[in-house]
GROMACS .gro file of C-alpha atoms in nm:
model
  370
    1UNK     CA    1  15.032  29.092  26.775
    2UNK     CA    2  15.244  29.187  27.044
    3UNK     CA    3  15.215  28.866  27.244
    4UNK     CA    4  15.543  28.809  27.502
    5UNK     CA    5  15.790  28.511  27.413
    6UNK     CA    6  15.672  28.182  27.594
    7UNK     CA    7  15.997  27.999  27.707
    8UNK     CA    8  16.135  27.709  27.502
    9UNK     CA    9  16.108  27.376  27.592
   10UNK     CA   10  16.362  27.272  27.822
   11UNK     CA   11  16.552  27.072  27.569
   12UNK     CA   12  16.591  27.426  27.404
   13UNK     CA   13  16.496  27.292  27.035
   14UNK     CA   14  16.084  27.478  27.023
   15UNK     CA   15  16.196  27.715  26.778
   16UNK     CA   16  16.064  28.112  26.781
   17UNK     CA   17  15.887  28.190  26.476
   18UNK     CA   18  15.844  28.567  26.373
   19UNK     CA   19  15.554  28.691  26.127
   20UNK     CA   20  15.681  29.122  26.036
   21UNK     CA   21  15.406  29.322  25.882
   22UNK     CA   22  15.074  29.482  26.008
   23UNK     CA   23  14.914  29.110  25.814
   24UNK     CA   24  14.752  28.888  26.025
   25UNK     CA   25  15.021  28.638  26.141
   26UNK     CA   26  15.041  28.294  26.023
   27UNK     CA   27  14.961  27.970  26.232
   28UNK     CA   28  15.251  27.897  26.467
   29UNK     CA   29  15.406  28.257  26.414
   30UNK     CA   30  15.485  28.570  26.646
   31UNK     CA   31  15.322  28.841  26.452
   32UNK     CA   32  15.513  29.155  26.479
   33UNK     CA   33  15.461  29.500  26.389
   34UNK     CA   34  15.696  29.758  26.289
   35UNK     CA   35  15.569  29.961  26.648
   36UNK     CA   36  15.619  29.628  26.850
   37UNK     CA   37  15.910  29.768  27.083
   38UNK     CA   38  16.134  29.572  27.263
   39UNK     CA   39  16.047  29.520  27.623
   40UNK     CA   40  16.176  29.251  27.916
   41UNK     CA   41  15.842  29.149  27.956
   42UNK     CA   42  15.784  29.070  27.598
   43UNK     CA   43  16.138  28.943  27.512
   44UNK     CA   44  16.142  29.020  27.176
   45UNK     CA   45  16.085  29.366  26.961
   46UNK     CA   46  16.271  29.664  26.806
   47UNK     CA   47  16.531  29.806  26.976
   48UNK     CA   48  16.433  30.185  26.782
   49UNK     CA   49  16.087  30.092  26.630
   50UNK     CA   50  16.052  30.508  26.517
   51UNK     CA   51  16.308  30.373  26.215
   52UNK     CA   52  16.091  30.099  26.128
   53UNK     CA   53  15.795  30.096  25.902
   54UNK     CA   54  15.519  29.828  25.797
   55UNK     CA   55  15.513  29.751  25.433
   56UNK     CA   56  15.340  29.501  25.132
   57UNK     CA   57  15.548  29.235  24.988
   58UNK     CA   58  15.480  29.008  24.703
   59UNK     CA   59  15.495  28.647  24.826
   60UNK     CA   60  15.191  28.458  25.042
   61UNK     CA   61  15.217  28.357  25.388
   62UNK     CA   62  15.453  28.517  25.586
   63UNK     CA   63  15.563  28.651  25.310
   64UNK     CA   64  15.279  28.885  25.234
   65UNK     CA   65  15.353  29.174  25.416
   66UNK     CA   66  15.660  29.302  25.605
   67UNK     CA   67  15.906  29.490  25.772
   68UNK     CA   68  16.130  29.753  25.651
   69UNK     CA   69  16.446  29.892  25.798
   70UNK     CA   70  16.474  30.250  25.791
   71UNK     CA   71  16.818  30.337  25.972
   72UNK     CA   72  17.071  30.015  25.890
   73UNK     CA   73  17.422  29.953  25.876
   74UNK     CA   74  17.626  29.688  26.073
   75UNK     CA   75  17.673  29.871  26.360
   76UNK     CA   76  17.349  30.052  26.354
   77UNK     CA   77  17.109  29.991  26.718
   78UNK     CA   78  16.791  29.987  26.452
   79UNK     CA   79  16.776  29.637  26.522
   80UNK     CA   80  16.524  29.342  26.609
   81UNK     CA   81  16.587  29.192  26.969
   82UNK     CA   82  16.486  28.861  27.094
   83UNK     CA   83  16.571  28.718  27.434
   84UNK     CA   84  16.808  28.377  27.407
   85UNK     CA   85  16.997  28.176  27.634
   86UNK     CA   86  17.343  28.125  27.579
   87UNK     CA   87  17.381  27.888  27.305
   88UNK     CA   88  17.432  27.792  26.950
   89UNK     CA   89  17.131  27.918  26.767
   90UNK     CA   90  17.020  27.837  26.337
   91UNK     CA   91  16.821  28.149  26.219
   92UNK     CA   92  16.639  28.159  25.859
   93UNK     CA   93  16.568  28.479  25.707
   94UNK     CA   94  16.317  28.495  25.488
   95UNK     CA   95  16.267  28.906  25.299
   96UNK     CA   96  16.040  29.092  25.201
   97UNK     CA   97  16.074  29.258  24.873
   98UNK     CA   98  16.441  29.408  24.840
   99UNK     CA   99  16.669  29.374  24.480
  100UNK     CA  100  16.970  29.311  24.715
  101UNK     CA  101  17.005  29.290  25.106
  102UNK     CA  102  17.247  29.165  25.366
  103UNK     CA  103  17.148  29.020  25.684
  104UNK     CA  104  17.393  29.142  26.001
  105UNK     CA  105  17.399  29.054  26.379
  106UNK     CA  106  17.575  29.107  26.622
  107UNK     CA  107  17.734  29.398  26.423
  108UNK     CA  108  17.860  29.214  26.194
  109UNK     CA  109  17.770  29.072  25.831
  110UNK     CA  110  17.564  28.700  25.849
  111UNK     CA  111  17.446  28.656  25.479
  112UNK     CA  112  17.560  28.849  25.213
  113UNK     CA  113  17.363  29.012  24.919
  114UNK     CA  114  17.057  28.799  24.927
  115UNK     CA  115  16.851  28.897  24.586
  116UNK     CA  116  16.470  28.860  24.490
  117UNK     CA  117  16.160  28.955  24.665
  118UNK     CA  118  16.100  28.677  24.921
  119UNK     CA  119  16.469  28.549  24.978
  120UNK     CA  120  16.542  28.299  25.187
  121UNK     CA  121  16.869  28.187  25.351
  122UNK     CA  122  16.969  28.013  25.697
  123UNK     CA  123  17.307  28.078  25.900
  124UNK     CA  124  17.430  27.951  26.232
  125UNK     CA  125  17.520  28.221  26.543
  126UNK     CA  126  17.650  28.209  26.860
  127UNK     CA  127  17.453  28.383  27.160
  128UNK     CA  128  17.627  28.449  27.413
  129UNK     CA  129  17.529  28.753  27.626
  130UNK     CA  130  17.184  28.606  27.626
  131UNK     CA  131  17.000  28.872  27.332
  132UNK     CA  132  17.004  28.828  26.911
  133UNK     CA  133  17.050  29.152  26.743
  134UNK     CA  134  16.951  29.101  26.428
  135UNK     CA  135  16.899  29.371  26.109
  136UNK     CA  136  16.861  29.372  25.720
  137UNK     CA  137  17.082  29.601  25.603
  138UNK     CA  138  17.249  29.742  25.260
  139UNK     CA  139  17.373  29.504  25.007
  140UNK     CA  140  17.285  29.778  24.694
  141UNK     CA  141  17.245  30.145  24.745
  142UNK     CA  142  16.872  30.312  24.726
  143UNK     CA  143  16.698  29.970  24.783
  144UNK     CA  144  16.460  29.867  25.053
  145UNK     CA  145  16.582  29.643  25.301
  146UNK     CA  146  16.271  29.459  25.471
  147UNK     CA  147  16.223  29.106  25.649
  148UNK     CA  148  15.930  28.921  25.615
  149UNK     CA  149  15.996  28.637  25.882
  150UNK     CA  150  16.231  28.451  26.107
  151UNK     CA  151  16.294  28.135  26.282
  152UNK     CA  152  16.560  28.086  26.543
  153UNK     CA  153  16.638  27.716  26.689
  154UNK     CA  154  16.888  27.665  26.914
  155UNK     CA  155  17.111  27.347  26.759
  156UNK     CA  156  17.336  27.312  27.049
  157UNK     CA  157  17.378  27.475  27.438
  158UNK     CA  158  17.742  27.510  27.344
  159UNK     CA  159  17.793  27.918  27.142
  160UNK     CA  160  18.032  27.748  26.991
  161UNK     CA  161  18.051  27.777  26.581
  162UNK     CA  162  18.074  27.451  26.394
  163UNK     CA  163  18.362  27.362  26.239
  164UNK     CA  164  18.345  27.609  25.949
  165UNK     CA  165  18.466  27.683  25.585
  166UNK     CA  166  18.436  28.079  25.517
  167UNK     CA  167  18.457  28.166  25.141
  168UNK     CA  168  18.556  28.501  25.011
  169UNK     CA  169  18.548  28.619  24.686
  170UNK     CA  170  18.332  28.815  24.439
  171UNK     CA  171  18.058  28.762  24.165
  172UNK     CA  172  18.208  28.368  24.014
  173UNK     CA  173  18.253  28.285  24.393
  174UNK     CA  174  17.892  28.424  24.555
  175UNK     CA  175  17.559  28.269  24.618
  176UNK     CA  176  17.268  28.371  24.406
  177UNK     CA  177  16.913  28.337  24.482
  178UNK     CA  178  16.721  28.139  24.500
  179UNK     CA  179  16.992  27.900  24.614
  180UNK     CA  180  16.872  27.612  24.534
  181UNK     CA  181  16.723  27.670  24.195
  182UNK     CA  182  16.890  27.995  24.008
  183UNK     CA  183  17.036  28.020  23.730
  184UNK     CA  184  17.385  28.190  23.795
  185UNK     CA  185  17.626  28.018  24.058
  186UNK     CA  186  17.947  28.069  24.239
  187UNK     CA  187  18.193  27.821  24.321
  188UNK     CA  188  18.112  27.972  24.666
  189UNK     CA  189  17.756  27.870  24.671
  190UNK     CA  190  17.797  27.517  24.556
  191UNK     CA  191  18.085  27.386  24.759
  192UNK     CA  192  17.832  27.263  25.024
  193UNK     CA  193  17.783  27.008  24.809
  194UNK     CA  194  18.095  26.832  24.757
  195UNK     CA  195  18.223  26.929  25.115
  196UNK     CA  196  18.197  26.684  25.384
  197UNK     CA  197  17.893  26.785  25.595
  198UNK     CA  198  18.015  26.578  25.863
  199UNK     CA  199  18.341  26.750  25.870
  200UNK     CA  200  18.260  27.125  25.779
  201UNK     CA  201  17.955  27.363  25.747
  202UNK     CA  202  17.987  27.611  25.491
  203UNK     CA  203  17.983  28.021  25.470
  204UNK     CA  204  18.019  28.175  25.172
  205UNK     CA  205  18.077  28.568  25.229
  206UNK     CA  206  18.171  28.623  24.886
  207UNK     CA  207  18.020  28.930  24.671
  208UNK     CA  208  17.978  29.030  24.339
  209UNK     CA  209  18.220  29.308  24.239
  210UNK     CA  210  18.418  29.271  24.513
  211UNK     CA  211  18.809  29.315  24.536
  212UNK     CA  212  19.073  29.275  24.809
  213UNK     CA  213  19.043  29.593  25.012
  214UNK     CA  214  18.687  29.609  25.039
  215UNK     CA  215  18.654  29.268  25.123
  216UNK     CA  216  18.935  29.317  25.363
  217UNK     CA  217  18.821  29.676  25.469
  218UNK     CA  218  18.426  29.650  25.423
  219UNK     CA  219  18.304  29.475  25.670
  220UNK     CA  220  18.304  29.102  25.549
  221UNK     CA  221  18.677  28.995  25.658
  222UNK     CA  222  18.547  29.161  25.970
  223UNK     CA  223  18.297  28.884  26.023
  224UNK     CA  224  18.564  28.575  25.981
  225UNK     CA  225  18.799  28.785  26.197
  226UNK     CA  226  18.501  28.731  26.510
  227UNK     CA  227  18.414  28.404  26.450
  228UNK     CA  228  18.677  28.198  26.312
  229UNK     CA  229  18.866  27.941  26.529
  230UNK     CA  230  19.144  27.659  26.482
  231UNK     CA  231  19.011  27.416  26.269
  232UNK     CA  232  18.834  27.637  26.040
  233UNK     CA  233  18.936  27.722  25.700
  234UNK     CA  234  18.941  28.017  25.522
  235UNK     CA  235  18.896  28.015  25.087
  236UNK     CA  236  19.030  28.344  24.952
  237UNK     CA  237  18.994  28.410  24.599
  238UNK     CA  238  19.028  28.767  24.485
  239UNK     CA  239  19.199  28.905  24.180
  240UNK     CA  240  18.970  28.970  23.888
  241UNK     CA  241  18.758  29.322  23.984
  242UNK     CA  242  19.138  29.470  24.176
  243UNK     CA  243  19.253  29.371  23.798
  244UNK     CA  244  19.004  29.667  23.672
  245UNK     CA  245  19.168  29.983  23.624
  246UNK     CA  246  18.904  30.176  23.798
  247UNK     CA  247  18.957  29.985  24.131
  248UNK     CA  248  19.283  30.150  24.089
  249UNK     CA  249  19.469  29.871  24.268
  250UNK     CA  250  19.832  29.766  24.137
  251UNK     CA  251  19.968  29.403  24.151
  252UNK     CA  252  20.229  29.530  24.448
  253UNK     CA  253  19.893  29.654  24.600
  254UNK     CA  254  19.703  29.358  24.588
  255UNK     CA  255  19.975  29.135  24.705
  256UNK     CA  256  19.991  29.310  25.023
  257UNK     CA  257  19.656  29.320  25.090
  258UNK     CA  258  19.609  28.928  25.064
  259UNK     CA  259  19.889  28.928  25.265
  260UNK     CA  260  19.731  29.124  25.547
  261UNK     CA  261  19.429  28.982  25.509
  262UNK     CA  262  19.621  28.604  25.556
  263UNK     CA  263  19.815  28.690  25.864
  264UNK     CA  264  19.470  28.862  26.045
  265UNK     CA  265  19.257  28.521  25.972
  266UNK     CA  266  19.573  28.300  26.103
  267UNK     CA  267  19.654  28.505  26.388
  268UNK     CA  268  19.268  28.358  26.452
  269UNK     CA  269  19.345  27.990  26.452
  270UNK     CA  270  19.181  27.950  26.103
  271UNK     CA  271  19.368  27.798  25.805
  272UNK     CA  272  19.376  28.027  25.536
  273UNK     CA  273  19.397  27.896  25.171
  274UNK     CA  274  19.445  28.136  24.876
  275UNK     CA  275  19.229  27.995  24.527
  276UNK     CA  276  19.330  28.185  24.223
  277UNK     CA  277  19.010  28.264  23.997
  278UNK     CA  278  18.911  28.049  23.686
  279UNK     CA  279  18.982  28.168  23.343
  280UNK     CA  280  18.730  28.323  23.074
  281UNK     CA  281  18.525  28.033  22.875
  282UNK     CA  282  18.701  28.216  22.551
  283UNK     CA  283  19.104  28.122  22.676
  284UNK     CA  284  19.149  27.859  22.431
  285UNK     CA  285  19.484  27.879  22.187
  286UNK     CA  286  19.463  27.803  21.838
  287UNK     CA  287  19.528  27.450  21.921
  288UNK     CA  288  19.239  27.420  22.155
  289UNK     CA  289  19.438  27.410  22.492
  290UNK     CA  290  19.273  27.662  22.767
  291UNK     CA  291  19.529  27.882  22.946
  292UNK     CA  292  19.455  28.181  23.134
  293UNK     CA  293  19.768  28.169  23.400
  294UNK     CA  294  19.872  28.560  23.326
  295UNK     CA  295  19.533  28.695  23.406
  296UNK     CA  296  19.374  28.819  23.793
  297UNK     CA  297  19.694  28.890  23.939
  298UNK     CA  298  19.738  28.521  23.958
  299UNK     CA  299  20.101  28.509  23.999
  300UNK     CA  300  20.075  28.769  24.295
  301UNK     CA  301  19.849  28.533  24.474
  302UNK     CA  302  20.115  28.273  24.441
  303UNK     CA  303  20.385  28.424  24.576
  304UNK     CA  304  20.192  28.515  24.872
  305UNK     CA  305  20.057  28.172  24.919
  306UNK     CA  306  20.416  28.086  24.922
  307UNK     CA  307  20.620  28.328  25.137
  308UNK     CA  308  20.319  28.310  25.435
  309UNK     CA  309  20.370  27.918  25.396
  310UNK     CA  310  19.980  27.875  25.347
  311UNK     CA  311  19.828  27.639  25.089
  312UNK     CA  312  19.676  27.726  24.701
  313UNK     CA  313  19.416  27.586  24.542
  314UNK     CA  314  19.529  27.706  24.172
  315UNK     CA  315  19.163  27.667  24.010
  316UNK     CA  316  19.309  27.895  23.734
  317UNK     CA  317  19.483  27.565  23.616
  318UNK     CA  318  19.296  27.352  23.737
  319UNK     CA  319  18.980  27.500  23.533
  320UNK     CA  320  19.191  27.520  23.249
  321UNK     CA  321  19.279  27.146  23.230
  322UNK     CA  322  18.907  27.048  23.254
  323UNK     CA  323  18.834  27.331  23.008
  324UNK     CA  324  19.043  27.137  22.739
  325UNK     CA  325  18.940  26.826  22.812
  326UNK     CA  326  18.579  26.927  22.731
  327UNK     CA  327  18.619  27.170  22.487
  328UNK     CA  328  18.529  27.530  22.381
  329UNK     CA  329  18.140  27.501  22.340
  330UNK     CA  330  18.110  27.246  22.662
  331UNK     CA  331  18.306  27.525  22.796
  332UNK     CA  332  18.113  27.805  22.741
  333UNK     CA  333  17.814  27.610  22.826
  334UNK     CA  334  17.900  27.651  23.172
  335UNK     CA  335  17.894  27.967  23.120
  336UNK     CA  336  17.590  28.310  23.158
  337UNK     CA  337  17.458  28.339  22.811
  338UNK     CA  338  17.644  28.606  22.641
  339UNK     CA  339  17.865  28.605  22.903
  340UNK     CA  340  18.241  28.440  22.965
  341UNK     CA  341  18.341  28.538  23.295
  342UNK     CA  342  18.067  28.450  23.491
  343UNK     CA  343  17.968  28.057  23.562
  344UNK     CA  344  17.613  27.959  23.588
  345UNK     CA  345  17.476  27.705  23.803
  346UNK     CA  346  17.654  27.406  23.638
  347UNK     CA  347  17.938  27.589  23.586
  348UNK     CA  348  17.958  27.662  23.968
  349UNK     CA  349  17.934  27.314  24.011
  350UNK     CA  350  18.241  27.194  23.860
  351UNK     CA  351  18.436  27.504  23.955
  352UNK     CA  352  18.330  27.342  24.319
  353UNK     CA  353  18.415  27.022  24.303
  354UNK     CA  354  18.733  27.125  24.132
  355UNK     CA  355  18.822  27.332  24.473
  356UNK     CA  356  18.677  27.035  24.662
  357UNK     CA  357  18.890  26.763  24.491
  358UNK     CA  358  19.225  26.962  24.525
  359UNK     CA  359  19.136  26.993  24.872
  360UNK     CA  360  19.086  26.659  24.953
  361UNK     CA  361  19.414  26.592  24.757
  362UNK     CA  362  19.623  26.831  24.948
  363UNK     CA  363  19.482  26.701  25.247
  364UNK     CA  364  19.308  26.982  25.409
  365UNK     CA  365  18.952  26.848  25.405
  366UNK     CA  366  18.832  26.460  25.463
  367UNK     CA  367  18.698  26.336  25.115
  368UNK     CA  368  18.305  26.356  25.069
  369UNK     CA  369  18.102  26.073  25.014
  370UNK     CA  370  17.977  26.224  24.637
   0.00000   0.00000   0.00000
């Protein structure tokens, strides 16, 4: 434990593996403490280790044992440093035991609400004033936020983001965990896979429960407002938790938040594009045709697609038209059992490659060899 950071390679691609937890550390991991302190010499360590503790998890290997944030927030300094050159770096997170966590650095949100003891994720960060600052922080109130290990490879010398598509939305547009296996989906989470991966990565910063202002005011617009670029696009679909009455948000409200939220991501370079939210799996009429065009605040979203002069994806009808050509129990198939709002993981699917196709037909994206 405690050992300092060798240099990389001088192609720059060695990655750093980190080990957290008072465990012994795996082969080919950094094992780190919750007392290992930050030093020059050592290059890596926390930046306030008194607000850090050592702690069990459930999983094997790394992810035995480790780390758990005591102070956390965005802009909080309890954070894990490690020295970088300037570059474009790939870090996976893997956690400890948490019900729901967010990963931030830099200050600002990197993965959203990652769920289940031992979560895993990956996102891509510019470094460029030569230090990652790195935390787990809150995704649900009261829970532990810990990290059991990290990897950080730098992809490119350039700090330069790749071209990028950033998602926002809530609970049918987030990632669930574990990503590739679970059994709820958003549209969000799938769209990787019917999105050029030549052309575009993809970063969903959608949330369950979300609606317009805290999206806009919460910290996760925030993070597309730093790193988005021209050529980037930017998937907004809000509408069905500002529809609540307890979110105590009116139509006129809502409009003018999307609004706001448009002309801050274009002022960027990025090209925003507004996606109004699929219907329930219950919208069918009597004669079997699914139509759900007066629900979400749909119509609001509209007009503001059309007055800022941006594009729509209207999944609302586009969902609906592949709703009634399948039918109500294919439809609620796709479905959570017991549940017809939320898609699961097939359901996701389609909902993606519905986004993905009217994409490619409006031009916006290359097609996808799928």
């Amino acid at each position: 434990m405690g050992a300092s950071l060798a240099d990389p390679g001088s192609n720059g691609q060695r990655p750093y593996r980190f080990d957290f937890g008072d465990g012994p550390a795996e082969p080919s991991y950094i094992g780190v403490r919750a007392g290992d302190a930050y030093t020059p010499e050592r290059r890596y360590g926390f930046n306030t280790p008194e607000h850090m503790a050592n702690v069990a998890a459930g999983g094997t290997g790394v992810g035995s044992d480790a780390v758990r944030f005591l102070e956390f927030g965005t802009k909080s300094a309890n954070t894990f440093n490690v020295d970088l050159e300037p570059g474009l770096y790939r870090v996976s997170v893997t956690l400890g035991n948490t019900a729901r966590a967010s990963v931030a650095a830099e200050g600002v949100y990197q993965v959203m609400n990652m769920t289940g003891n031992g979560a895993t994720d990956a996102f891509e960060i510019p470094v460029t004033d030569g230090q990652l600052n790195l935390l787990v922080t809150e995704g649900k109130a009261g829970t532990a936020f810990t990290l059991s290990a990290l990897e950080i490879k730098r992809i490119s010398r350039h700090p330069v983001l790749s071209p990028t598509i950033w998602v926002g939305g809530d609970s049918t547009v987030a990632s669930y965990y574990p990503l590739a296996t679970s059994v709820q989906g958003g549209w969000g989470q799938l769209l990787p896979d019917h999105v050029n991966p030549h052309a575009f990565q993809v970063r969903n910063i959608a949330t369950g429960g979300q609606i317009a202002r805290g999206f806009r005011d919460g910290g996760q617009l925030e993070t597309i407002l730093q790193y988005s670029k021209e050529g980037d696009l930017f998937l907004l679909e809000m509408g069905i938790n500002d529809t609540n009455p307890k979110n105590e948000t009116t139509e006129a409200q809502f409009k003018e938040i999307m609004r706001d939220m448009v002309r801050q991501v274009a002022a960027t370079g990025a090209r925003p594009v507004l996606v109004t939210p699929q219907g329930r799996a219950t919208d069918f009429n009597a004669d079997g045709v699914h139509s759900s065009v007066n629900r979400w605040y749909r119509h609001a979203t509209l007009a503001v697609a059309a007055e800022e002069g941006v594009p729509v994806v209207d999944l609302n009808v586009l969902a609906s038209a592949y709703f009634t050509r399948i039918g109500p129990a294919a439809t609620l198939a796709l479905y959570m059992a017991g549940d017809t709002l939320h898609p699961n993981r097939a359901g996701a699917a389609e909902l993606a490659r519905l986004v993905a196709d009217d994409l490619e037909r409006q031009g916006i994206v290359p097609a996808a060899a799928r």
